[in-house]
Coordinates of C-alpha atoms in Angstrom, one line a residue:
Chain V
X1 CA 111.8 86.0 204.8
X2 CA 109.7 89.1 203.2
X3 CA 110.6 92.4 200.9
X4 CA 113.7 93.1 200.5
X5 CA 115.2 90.6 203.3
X6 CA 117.7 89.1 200.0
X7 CA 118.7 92.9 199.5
X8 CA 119.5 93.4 203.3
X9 CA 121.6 90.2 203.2
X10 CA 123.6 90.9 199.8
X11 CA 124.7 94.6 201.5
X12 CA 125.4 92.8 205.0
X13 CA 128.0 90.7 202.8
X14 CA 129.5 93.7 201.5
X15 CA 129.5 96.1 204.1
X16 CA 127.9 96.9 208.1
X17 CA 124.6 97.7 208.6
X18 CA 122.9 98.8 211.5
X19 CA 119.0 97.4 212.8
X20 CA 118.3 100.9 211.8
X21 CA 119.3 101.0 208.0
X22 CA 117.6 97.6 208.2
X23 CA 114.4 98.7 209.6
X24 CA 114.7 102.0 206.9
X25 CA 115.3 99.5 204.1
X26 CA 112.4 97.0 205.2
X27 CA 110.2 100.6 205.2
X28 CA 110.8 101.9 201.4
X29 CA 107.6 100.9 199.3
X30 CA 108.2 98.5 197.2
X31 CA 105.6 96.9 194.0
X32 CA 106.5 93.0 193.3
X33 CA 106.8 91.4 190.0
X34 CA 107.4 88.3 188.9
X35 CA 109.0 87.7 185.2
X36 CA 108.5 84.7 183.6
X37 CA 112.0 82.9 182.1
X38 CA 113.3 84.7 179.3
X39 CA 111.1 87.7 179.8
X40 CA 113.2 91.4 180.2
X41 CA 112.5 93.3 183.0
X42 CA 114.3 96.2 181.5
X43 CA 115.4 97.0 177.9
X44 CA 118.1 98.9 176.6
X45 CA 117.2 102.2 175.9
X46 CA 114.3 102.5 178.8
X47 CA 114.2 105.5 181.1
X48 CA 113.6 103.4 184.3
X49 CA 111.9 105.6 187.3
X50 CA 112.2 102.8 190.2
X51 CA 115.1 100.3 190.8
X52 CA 115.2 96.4 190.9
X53 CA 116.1 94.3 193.4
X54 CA 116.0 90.9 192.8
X55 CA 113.8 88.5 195.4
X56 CA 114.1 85.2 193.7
X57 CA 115.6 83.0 190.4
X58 CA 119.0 84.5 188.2
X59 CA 118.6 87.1 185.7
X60 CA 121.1 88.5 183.3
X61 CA 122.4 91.4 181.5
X62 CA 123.0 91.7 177.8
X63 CA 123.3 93.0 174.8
X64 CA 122.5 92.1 171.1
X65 CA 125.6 93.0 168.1
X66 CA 124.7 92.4 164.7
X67 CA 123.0 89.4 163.1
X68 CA 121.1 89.3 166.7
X69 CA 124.5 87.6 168.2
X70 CA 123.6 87.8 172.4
X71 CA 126.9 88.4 174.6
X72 CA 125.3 88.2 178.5
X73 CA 127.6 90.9 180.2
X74 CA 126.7 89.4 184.1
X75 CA 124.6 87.2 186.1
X76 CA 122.6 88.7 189.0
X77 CA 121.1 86.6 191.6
X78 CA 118.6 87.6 194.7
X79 CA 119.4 90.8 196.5
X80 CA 121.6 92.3 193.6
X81 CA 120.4 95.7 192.4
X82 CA 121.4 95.3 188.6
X83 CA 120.4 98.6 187.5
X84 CA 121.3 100.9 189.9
X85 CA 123.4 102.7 187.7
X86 CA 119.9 103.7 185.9
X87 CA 119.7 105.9 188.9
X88 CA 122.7 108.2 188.1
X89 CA 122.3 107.1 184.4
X90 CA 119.0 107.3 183.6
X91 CA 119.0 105.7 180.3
X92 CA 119.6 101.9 180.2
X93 CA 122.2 101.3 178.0
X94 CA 122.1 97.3 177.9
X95 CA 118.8 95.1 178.8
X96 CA 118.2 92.9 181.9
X97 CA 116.2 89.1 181.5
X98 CA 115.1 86.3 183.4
X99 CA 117.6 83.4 183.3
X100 CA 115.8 80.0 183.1
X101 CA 113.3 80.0 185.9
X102 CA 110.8 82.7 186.6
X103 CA 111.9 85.7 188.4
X104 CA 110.1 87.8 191.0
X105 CA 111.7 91.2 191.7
X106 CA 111.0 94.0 193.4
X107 CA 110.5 98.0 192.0
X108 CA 111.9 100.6 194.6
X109 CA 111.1 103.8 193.1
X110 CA 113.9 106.3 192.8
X111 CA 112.2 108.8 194.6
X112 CA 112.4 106.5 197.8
X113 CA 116.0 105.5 196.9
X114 CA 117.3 109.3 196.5
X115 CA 115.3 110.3 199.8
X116 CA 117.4 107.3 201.4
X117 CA 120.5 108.2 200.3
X118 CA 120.1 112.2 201.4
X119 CA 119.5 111.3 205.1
X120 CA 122.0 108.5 205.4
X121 CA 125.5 108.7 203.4
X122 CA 126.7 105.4 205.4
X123 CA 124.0 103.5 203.4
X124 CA 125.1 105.7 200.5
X125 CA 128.2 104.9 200.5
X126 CA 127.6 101.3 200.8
X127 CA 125.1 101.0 198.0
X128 CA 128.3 103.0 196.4
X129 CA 130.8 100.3 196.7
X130 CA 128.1 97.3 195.6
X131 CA 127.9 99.5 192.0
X132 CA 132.2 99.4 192.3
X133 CA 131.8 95.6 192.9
X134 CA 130.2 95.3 190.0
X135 CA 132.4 97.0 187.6
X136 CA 135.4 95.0 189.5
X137 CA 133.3 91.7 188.4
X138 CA 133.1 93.0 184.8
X139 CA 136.8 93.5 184.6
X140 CA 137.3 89.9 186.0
X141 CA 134.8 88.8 183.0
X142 CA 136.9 90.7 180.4
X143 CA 140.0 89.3 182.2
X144 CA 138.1 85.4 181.8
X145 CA 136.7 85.9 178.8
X146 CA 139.7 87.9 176.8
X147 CA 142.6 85.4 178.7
X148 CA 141.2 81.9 179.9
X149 CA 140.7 79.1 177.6
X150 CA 137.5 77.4 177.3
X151 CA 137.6 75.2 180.6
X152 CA 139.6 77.4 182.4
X153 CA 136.7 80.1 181.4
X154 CA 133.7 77.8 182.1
X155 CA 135.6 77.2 186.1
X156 CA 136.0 80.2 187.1
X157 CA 132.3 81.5 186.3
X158 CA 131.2 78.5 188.1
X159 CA 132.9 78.9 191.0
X160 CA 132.2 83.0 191.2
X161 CA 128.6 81.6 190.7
X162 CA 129.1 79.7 193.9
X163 CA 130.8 82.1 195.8
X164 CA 128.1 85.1 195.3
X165 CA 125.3 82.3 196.5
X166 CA 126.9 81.4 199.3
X167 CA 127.6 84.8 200.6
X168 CA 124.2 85.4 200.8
X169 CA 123.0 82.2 202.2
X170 CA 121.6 80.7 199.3
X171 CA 124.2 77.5 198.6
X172 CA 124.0 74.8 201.1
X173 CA 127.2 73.4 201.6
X174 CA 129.0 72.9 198.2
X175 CA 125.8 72.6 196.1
X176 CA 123.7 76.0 194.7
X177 CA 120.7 76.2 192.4
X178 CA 121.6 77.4 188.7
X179 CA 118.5 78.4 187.2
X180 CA 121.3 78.8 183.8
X181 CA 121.1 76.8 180.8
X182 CA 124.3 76.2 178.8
X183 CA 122.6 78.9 176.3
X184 CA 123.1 81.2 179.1
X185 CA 126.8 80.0 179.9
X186 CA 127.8 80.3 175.9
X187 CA 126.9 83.9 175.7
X188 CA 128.2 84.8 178.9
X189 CA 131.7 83.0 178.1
X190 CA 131.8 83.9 173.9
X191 CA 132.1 79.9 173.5
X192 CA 130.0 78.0 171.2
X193 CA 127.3 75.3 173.5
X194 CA 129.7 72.9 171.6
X195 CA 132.9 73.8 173.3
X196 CA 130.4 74.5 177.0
X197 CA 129.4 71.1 176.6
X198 CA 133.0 70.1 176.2
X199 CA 134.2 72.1 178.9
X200 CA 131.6 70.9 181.3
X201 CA 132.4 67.6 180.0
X202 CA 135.8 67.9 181.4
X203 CA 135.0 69.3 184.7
X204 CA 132.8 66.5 185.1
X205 CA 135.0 63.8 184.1
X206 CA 137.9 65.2 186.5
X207 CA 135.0 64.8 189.4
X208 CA 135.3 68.5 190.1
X209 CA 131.7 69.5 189.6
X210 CA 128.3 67.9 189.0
X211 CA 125.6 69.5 187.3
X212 CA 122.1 68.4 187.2
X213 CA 118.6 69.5 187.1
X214 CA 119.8 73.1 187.7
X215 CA 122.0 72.2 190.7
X216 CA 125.5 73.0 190.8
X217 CA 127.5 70.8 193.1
X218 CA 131.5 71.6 193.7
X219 CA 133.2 68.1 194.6
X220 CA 136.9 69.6 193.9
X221 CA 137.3 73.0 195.1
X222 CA 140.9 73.3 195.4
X223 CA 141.4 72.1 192.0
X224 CA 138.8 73.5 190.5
X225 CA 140.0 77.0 191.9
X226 CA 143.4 76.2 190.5
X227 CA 142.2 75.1 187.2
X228 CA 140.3 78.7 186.9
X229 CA 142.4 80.6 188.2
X230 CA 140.4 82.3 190.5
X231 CA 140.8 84.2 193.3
X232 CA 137.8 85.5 194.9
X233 CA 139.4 89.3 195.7
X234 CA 137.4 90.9 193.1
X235 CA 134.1 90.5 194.4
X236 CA 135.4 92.0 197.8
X237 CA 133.1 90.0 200.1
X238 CA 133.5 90.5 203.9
Chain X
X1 CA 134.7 77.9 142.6
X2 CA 135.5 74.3 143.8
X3 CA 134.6 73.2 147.1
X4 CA 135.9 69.8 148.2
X5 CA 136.3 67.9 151.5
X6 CA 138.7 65.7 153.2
X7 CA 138.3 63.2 156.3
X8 CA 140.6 63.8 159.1
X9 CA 140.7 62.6 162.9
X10 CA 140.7 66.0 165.1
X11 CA 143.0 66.0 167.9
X12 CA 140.2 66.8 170.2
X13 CA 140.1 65.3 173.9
X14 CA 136.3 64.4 173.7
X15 CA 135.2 61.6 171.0
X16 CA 134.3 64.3 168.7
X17 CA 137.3 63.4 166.5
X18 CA 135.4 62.6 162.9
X19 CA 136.5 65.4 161.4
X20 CA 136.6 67.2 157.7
X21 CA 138.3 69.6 156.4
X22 CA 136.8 72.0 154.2
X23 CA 138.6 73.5 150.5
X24 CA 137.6 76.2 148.4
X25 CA 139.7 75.2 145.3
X26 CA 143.0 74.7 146.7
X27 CA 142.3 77.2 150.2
X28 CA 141.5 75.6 153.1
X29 CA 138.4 77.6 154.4
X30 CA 137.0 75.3 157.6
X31 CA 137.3 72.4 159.7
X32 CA 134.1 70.6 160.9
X33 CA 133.8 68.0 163.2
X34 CA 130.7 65.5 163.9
X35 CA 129.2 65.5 166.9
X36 CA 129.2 62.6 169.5
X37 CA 126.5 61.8 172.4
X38 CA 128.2 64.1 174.5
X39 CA 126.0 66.6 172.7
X40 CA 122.9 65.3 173.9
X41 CA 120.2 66.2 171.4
X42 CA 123.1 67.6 169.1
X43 CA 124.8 64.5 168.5
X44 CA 125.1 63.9 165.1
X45 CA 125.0 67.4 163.6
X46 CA 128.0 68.5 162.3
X47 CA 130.3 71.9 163.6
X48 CA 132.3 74.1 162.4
X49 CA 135.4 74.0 164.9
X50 CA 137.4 76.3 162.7
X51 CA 137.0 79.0 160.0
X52 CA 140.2 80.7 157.8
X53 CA 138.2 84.2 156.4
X54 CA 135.1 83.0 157.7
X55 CA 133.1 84.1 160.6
X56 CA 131.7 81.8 162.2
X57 CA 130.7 80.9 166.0
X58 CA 130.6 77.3 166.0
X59 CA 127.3 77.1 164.1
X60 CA 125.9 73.6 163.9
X61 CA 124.6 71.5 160.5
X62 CA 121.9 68.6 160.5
X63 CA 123.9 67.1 157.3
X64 CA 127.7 67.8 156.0
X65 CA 125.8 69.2 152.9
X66 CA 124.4 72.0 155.0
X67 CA 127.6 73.0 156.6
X68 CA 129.2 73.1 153.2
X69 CA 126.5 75.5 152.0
X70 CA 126.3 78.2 154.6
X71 CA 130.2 77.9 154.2
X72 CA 130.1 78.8 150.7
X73 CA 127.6 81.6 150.9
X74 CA 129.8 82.8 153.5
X75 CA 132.8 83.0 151.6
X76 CA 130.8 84.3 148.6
X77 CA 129.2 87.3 150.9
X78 CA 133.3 87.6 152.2
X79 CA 134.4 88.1 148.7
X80 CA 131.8 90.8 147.9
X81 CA 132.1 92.2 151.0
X82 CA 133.1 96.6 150.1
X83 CA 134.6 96.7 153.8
X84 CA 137.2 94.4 153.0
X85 CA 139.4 96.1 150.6
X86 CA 138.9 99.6 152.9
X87 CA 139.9 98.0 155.5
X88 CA 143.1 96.5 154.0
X89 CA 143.3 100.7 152.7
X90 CA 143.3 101.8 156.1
X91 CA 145.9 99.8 157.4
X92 CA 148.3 100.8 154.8
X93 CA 147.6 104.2 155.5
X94 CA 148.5 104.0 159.1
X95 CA 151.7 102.1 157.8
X96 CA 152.4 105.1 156.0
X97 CA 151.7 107.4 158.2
X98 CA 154.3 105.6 160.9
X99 CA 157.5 106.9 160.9
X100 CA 158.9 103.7 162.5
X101 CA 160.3 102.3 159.9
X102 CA 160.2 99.3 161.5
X103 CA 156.6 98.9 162.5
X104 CA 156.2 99.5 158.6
X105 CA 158.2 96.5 157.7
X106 CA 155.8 94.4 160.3
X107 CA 152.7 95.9 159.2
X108 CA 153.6 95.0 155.9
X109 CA 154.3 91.4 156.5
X110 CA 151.3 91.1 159.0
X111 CA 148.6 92.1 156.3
X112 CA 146.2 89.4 155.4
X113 CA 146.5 88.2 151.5
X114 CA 143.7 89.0 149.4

């Protein structure tokens, strides 16, 4: 695997692409960096002039209310562009970190990206409907987080968690890596690490899930799917 | 102001079930609970499951005494907080202002005491 490989595989879930999008993706320049685990790649307010796409580990966006409270708005994992938007929107209006493990992504200036999209409106479009993805994955979050009590919350991000990695070939079988802590998981879900720890708990206890040294395993899905709620039509994979 | 505790067992589903509940003279103002292993390197401390006028987001304490402190100082910064009573104004404007006589009656019975 090299570049943007994780990038090509995230839009071939999403959409068709042909060896020659490929082959013009492969081509745009790209500058590598790796972030170590809590470090942000982007802060709110920044006028970013190249786009990220994530090569490896999780990172997050979020925003800080008063008092320095954190609510993490999504998790993005490799191939994800999570600030697309800053190509349309120019300001960032919300920051983007490194979950728990280091995280090496890669800068594709917006020239490249804009120069891209004039010569090939298929790819366009595509790159298009990822950004509507993503606003259909924050109204599922609002949905979880406004709606579903603490367990029922705590499922159903673990199993979109396990959906998005296996969609781009990156959970083998029913197990994934979660470079998460439960920090990350109470600011995503609004619940205290308390009630996480008691959600997780129970999860556990009902032998739907494991979760150990960062690996996620899924021993229940049908029940754990039922006990979420979920249905995986939101995050309109192929 | 009087703050005073009393032990209850929380009908939790975990073993985190030693609980207290928390007074301000004769208000009830919080329920903590004490943490069990399940907590790993937070077993012990105790957390605030529930707050009436407080807000709180399941803060943790190393010792009861803690917890009844920072719920004090809450409920003192509550009670001298200006946006409070212009809030309360506000609402009772927009009850006015409705002509639903109706809605009125609800918003009047829905307001928080003072």
């Amino acid at each position: 695997m090299a570049g943007l490989d994780p990038l090509i595989r995230t839009l071939e879930a999403r959409g068709t692409l042909i060896p020659l999008q490929k082959e013009a993706i492969a081509r745009l320049k790209i500058v590598e960096r790796e972030y170590r685990p809590g470090e942000d790649l982007i802060k709110e307010g920044d006028y970013p002039r190249s786009s990220i796409a994530i090569l490896k580990g999780t990172v997050f966006r979020y925003r800080i209310v008063g008092e320095g409270r954190r609510q993490i708005t999504a998790f993005h994992i490799p191939g994800d562009l999570p600030d697309l938007q800053a190509l349309f929107l120019k300001r960032m209006d919300h920051s983007l970190a490194a979950a728990s493990e280091s995280v090496i992504a890669a800068h594709i200036p917006h020239d490249s990206i804009t120069q891209l999209l004039d010569t090939d409106p298929l790819l366009a479009q595509l790159l298009w409907r990822l950004t509507l993805i993503d606003a259909a994955v924050f109204r599922e979050w609002i949905v979880n987080i406004g709606r579903r009590d603490a367990v029922r919350r705590t499922a159903h991000i673990l199993c979109e968690l396990m959906f998005r990695m296996r969609a781009v070939g990156l959970a083998e079988q029913d197990s994934c890596k979660l470079a998460i802590t439960q920090t990350h998981l109470s600011d995503a879900l609004g619940l205290s690490l308390v009630h996480v720890n008691r959600s997780l708990k129970e999860l556990r206890e009902k032998k739907l899930i494991s979760l150990r040294q960062g690996l996620l395993t899924i021993h229940g899905w049908k029940a754990l799917v039922e006990i979420a709620d979920f249905d995986p039509a939101y995050l309109h994979l192929k | 102001m009087k703050i005073s505790l009393k032990p209850v067992t929380l009908g939790l589903d975990t073993d985190d079930t030693d609980g207290r509940l928390v007074f301000l003279d004769d208000r009830l103002v919080a329920v903590l609970s004490r943490l069990t292993e399940l907590h790993g390197p937070m077993a012990g401390l105790w957390c605030i499951e529930a707050g009436f006028g407080i807000d709180h987001r399941g803060e943790t304490f190393a010792s009861l005494d803690a917890a009844v402190t920072w719920i004090e100082q809450r409920s003192e910064e509550r009670d001298h907080d200006p946006g409070k009573d212009r809030s309360n104004e506000d609402r009772s404007n927009e009850v006015r202002s409705s002509e639903d006589k109706g809605n009125e009656d609800h918003g009047n019975q829905g307001r928080e005491p003072n």
